[in-house]
Coordinates of C-alpha atoms and ligand atoms in Angstrom, one line a residue:
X706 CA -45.0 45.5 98.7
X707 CA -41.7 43.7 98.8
X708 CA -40.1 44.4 95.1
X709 CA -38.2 41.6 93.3
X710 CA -35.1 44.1 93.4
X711 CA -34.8 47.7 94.8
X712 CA -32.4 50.0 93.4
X713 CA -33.1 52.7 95.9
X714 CA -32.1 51.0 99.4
X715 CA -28.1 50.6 97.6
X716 CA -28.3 53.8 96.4
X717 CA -29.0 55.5 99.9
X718 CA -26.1 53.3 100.7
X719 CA -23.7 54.7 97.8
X720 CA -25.0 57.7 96.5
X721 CA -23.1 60.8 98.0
X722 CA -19.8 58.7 96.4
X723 CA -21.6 58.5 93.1
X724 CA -23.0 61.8 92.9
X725 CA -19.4 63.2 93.4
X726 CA -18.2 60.9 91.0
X727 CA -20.3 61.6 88.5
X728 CA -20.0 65.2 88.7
X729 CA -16.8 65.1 88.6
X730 CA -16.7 63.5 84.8
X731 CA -19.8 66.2 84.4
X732 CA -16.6 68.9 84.9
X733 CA -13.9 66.8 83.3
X734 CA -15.5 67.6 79.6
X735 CA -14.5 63.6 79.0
X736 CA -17.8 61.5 78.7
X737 CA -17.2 58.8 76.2
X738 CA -14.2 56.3 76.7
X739 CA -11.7 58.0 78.8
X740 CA -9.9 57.8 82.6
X741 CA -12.8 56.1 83.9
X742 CA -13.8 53.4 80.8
X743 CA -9.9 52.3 81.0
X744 CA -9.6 52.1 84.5
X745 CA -12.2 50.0 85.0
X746 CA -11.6 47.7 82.1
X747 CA -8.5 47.3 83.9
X748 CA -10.3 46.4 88.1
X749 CA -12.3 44.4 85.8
X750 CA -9.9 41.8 84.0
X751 CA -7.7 41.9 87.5
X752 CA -11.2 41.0 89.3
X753 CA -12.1 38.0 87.0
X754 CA -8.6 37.5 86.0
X755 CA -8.3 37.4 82.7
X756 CA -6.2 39.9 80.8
X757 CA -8.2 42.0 78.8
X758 CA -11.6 43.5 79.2
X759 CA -13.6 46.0 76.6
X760 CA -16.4 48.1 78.1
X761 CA -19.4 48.6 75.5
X762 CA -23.1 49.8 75.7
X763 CA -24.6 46.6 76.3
X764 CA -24.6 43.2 77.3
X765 CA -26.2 42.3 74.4
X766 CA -23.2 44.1 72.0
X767 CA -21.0 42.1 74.2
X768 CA -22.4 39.0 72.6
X769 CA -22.7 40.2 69.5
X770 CA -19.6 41.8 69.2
X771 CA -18.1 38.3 70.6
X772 CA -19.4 36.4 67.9
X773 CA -18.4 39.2 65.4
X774 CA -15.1 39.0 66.7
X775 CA -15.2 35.0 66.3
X776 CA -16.1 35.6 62.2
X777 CA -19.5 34.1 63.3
X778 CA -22.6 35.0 60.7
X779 CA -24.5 33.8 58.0
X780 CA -24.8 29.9 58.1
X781 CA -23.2 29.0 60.8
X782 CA -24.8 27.4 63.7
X783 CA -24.3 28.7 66.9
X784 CA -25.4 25.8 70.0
X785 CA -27.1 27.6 73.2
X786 CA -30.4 27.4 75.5
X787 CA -33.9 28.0 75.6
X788 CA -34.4 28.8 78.7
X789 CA -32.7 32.1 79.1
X790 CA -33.4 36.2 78.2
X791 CA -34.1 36.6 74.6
X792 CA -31.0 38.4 74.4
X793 CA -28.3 35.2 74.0
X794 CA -30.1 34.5 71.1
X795 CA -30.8 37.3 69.8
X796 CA -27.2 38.3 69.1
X797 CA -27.2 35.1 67.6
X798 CA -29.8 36.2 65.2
X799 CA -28.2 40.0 64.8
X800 CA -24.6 38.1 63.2
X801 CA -27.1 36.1 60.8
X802 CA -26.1 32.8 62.5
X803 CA -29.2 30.3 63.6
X804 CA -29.2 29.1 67.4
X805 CA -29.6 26.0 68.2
X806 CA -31.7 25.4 71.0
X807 CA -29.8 22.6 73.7
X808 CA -31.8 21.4 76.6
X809 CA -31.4 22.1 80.1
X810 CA -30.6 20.2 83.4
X811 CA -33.6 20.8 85.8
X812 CA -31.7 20.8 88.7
X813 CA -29.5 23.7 88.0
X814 CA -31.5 25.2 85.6
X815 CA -27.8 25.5 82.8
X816 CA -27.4 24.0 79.6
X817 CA -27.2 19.9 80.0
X818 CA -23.7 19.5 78.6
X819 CA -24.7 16.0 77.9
X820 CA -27.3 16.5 75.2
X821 CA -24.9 19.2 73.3
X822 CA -23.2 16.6 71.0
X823 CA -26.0 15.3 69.3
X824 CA -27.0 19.0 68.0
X825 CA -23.5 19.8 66.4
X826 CA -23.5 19.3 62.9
X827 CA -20.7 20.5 60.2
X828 CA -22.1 24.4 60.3
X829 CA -21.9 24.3 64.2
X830 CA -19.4 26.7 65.3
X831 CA -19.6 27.7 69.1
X832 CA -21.2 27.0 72.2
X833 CA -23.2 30.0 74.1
X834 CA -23.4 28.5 77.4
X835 CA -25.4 30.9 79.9
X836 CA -24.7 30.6 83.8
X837 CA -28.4 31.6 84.4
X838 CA -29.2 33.3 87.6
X839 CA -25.7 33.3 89.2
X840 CA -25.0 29.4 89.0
X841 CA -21.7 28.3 86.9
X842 CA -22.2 25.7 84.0
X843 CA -20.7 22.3 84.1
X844 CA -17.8 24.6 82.3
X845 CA -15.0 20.8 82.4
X846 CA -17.1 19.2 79.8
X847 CA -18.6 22.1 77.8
X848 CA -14.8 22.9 77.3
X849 CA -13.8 19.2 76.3
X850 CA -16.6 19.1 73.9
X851 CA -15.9 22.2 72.1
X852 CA -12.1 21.3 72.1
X853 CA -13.2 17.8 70.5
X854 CA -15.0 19.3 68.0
X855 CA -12.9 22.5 67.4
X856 CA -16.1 25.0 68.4
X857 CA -15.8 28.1 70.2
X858 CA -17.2 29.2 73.5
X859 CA -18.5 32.5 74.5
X860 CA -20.1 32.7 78.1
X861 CA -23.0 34.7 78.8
X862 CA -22.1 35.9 82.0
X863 CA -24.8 38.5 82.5
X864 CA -26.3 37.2 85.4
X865 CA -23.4 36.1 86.7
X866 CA -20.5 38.1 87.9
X867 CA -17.9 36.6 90.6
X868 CA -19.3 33.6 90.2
X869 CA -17.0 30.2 89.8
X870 CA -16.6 26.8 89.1
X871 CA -14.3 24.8 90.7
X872 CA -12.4 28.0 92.1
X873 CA -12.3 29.7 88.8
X874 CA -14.4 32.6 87.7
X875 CA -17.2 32.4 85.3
X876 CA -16.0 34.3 82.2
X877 CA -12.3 32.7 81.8
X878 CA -13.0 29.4 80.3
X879 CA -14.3 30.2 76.8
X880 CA -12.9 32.7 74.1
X881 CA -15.1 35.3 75.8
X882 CA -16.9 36.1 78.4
X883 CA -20.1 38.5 78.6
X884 CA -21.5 41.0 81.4
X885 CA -23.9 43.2 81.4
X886 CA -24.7 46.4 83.5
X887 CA -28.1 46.5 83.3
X888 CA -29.0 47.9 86.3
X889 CA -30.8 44.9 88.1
X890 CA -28.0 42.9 87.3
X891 CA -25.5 42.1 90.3
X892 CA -22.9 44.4 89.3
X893 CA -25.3 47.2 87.9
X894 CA -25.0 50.9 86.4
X895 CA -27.7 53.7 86.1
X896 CA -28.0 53.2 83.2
X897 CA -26.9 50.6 80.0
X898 CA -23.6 48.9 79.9
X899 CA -21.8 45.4 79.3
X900 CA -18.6 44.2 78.4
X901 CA -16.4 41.5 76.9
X902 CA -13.9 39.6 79.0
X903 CA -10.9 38.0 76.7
X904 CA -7.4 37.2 77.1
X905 CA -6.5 36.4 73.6
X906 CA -5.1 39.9 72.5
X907 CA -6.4 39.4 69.0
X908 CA -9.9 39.1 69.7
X909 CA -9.6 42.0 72.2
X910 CA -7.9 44.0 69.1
X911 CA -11.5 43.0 67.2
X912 CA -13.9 43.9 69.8
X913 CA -12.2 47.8 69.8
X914 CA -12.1 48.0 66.7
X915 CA -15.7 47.1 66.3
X916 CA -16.9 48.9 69.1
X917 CA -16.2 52.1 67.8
X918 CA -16.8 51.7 63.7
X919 CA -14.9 49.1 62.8
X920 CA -11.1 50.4 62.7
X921 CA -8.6 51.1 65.6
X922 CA -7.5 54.0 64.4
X923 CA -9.4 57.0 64.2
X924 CA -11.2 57.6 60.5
X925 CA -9.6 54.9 59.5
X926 CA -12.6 51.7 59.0
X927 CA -11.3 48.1 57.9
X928 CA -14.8 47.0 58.3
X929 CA -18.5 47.1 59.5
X930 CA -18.7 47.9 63.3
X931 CA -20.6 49.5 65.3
X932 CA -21.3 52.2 68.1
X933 CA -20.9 50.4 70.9
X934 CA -18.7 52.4 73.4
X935 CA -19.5 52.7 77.4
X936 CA -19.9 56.5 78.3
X937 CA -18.0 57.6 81.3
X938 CA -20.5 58.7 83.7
X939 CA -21.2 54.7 84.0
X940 CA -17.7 53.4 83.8
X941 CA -17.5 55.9 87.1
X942 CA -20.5 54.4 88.9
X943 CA -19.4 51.1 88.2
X944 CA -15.9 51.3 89.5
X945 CA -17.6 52.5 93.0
X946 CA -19.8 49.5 92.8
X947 CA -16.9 47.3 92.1
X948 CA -15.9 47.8 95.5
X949 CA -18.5 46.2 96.8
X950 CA -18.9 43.4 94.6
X951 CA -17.8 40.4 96.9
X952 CA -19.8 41.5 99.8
X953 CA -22.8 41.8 97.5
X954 CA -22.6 38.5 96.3
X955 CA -22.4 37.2 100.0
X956 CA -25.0 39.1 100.9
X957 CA -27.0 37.1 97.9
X958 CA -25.8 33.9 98.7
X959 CA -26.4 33.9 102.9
X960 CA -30.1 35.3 101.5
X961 CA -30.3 32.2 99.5
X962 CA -29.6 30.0 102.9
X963 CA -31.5 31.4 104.6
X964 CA -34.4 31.1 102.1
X965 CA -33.4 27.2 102.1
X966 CA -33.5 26.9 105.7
X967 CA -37.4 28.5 105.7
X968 CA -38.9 26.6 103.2
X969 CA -37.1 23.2 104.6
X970 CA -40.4 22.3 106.2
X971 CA -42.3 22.5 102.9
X972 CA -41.9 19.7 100.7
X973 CA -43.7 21.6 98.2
X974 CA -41.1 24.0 97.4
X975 CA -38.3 22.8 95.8
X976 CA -35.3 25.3 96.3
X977 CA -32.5 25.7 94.0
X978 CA -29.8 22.5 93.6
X979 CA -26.1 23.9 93.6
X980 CA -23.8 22.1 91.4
X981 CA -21.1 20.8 93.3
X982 CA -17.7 22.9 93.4
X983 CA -19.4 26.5 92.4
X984 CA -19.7 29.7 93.7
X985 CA -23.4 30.5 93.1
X986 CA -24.2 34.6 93.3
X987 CA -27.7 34.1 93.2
X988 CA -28.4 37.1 90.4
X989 CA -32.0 35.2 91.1
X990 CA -33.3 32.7 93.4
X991 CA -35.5 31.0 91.9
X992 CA -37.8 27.9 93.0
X993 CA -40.5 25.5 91.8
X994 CA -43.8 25.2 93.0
X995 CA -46.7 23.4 92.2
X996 CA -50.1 25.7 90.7
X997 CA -47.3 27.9 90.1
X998 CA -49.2 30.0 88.2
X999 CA -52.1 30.7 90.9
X1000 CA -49.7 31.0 93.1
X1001 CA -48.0 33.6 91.5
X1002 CA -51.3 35.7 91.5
X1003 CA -52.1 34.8 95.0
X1004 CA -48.6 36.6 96.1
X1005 CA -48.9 39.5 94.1
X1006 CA -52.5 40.3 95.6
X1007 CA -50.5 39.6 99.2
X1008 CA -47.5 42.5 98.0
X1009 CA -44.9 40.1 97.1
X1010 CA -43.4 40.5 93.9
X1011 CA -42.0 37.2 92.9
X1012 CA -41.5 37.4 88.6
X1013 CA -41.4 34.3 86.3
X1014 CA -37.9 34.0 84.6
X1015 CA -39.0 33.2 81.9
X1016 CA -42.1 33.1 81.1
X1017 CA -41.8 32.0 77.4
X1018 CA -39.0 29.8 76.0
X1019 CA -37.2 31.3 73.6
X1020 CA -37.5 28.0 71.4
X1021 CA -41.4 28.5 71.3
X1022 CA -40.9 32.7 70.5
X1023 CA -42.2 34.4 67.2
X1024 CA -38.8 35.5 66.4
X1025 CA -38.3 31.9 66.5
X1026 CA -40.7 30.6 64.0
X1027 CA -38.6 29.8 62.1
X1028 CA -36.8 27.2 63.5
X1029 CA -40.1 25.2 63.2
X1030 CA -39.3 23.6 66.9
X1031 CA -42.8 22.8 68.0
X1032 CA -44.4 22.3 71.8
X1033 CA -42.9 19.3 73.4
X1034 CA -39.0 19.7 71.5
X1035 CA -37.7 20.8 74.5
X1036 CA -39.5 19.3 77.7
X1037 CA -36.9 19.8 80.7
X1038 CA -37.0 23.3 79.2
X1039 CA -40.8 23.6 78.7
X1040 CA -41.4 21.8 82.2
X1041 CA -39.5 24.7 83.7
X1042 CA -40.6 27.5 82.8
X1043 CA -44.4 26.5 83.5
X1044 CA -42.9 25.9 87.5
X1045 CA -40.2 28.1 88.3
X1046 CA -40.6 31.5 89.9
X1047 CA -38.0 33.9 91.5
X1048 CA -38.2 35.3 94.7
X1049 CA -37.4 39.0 96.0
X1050 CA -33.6 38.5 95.9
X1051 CA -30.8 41.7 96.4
X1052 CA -28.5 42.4 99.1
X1053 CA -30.4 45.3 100.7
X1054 CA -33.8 42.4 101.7
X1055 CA -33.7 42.2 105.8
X1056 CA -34.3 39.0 107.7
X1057 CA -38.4 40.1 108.5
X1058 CA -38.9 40.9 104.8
X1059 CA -37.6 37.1 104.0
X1060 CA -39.7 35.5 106.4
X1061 CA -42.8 37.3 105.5
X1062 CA -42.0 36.1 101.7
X1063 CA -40.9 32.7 103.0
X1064 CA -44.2 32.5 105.3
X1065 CA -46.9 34.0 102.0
X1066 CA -45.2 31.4 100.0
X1067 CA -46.0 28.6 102.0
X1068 CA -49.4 29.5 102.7
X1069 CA -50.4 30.7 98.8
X1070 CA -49.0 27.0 98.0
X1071 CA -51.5 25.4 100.7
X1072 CA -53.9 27.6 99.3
X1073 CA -53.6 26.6 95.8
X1074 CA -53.8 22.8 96.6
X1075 CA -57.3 23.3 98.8
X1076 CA -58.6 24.9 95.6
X1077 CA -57.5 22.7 93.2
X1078 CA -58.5 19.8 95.7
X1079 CA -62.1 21.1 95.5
Ligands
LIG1568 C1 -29.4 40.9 80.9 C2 -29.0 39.8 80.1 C3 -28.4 39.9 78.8 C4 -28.4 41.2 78.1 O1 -27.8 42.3 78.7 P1 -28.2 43.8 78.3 O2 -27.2 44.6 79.0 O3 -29.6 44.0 78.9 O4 -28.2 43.9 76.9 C5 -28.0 38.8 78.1 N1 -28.1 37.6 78.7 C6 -28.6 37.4 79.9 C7 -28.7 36.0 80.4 C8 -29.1 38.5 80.6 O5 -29.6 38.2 81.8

């Protein structure tokens, strides 16, 4: 079986450093925002260059703590996609704001900045743009939109770390930024973890102060907050992992050229489009077959474990009833997710392993076709 991701082969790589790391805040007696937590808020902002960073428990509290920070909630309108995890919405939901589902350009697979304009309305009050599976939104005219129309942006940078557009990193366009270290994500913990990126000194203020209960100073509480604080024993992994970071992503990207190059012979496959001027880290590399779904089955009976990102759009989800946004509101969207699916993708995966995946691919799509032929 060749996994989507494997956590194991970069931890044979790592581990004696992490091990003694994490002992070492086992001994230190300090496990929740200390040496480590600050120090790598700090490698962080100078990594993405911004100027402030807050580490927190989630990715998902990053986004919800960014739009707490932004006095986001209860009727406002909040504009982001569809097609992404449940979580960008979600937080959406937890402030008591409504998202507003935008539609996506096929090609890249981002938020089509040209059909944002006709979905803001007086309520609207940010833009969640998401730079899904490592590729950078059209971030010049998301930004001239929401400065025309006075609207906030937060980016959901989970998937997305190191990435740029036009030479600048992901993360430092909007009022925030948003990573998470879950640990399949490109910059991943052992465990949960995310963070806000900021370089307005206010809204960092905010984010502290709701990270741990709402005030800055201890036992004193100006407001609602929450428990939201990265533990130490993470903030220590990830500062080893940060290390690595850039040759990670490199390692992603030449596995996404390479991937290119071996389906170029099969029209059938159509491989991820790269906006022009970004910095793609290929979190996921992701293509569109046809029969996608028999496909999918045929490669998991052959040990390849390609997963459907995402399955369900998030327009069309229970939690999303409510919106009343029926079958057929969003059809770039809806066309995607019935053809996309992600390929094993992580820096570890050897040349042999992406030829056998390249090679099953090609022949489950043949396959497919003769049966649906029949
Ligand atoms: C992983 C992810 C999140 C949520 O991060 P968690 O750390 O799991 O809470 C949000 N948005 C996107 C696009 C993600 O991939």
């Amino acid at each position: 079986m060749i996994p989507i991701f494997d956590s194991k082969r970069q931890y044979s790589q790592i581990g004696s450093e992490v091990e003694t790391a994490v002992c070492d805040v086992l001994r230190s007696g300090c496990y929740i925002l200390g040496p480590n937590t600050k120090a790598l808020e700090q490698e962080l902002a100078d990594f993405i260059g911004c100027k402030y960073t807050v580490g927190l428990n989630s990715g998902t509290d990053a986004l919800h703590l960014a739009l707490r920070a932004l006095d986001i909630g209860k009727g406002d309108e909040v504009i982001t996609v569809a097609f992404t995890f449940v979580a960008t919405a979600e937080a959406i939901g937890i402030v008591g704001a409504t998202p507003v589902f935008c539609e996506i350009n096929s090609d890249t697979f981002d938020m089509d900045a040209s059909s944002i304009e006709k979905l803001i309305t007086p309520r609207t009050k940010a833009i969640i743009p998401v730079h899904l599976y490592g590729q950078p939104c059209d971030m010049d005219t998301i930004m001239s939109i929401a400065k025309k129309h006075n609207l906030h942006v937060i980016e959901d940078c989970a998937q997305a770390i190191g990435a740029k557009y036009k030479g600048k990193m992901v993360g430092t366009f909007g009022d925030f930024g948003c990573l998470s270290f879950y640990p399949t994500k490109n910059l991943g913990g052992m465990g949960d973890g995310g963070l806000i990126m900021t370089s307005n000194e206010q809204l960092k203020d905010r984010v502290i102060a709701l990270r741990n209960h709402g005030g800055a100073v201890r036992y004193h509480h100006d407001e609602i907050g929450v428990n939201s604080r990265l533990d130490e024993i993470q903030a220590a992994i990830l500062r080893i992992k940060l290390k690595h970071i850039n040759e990670w992503n490199e390692q992603r990207r030449a596995h996404a050229y390479r991937y290119n190059e071996l389906f170029a012979s099969c029209s059938d496959v159509q491989t991820p489009v790269e906006a022009p001027d970004t910095y793609c880290v290929y979190h996921q590399y992701t293509i569109k077959v046809p029969n996608r779904d028999e496909v999918f089955d045929l490669l998991h009976e052959r040990g390849i474990g390609a997963m459907l990102y995402y399955p369900i759009p998030l327009h069309l989800q229970k939690v999303h009833e409510y919106l009343h946004m029926s079958k057929g509101s969003l059809p770039v969207t809806e066309h995607n997710t019935d053809v996309v699916m992600s390929l094993p993708m992580f820096p570890e995966l050897t040349d042999e392993e992406q030829q056998t995946i390249a090679k099953t691919v090609i022949e489950c799509v043949e396959l497919s076709k003769s049966k649906a032929a029949v």
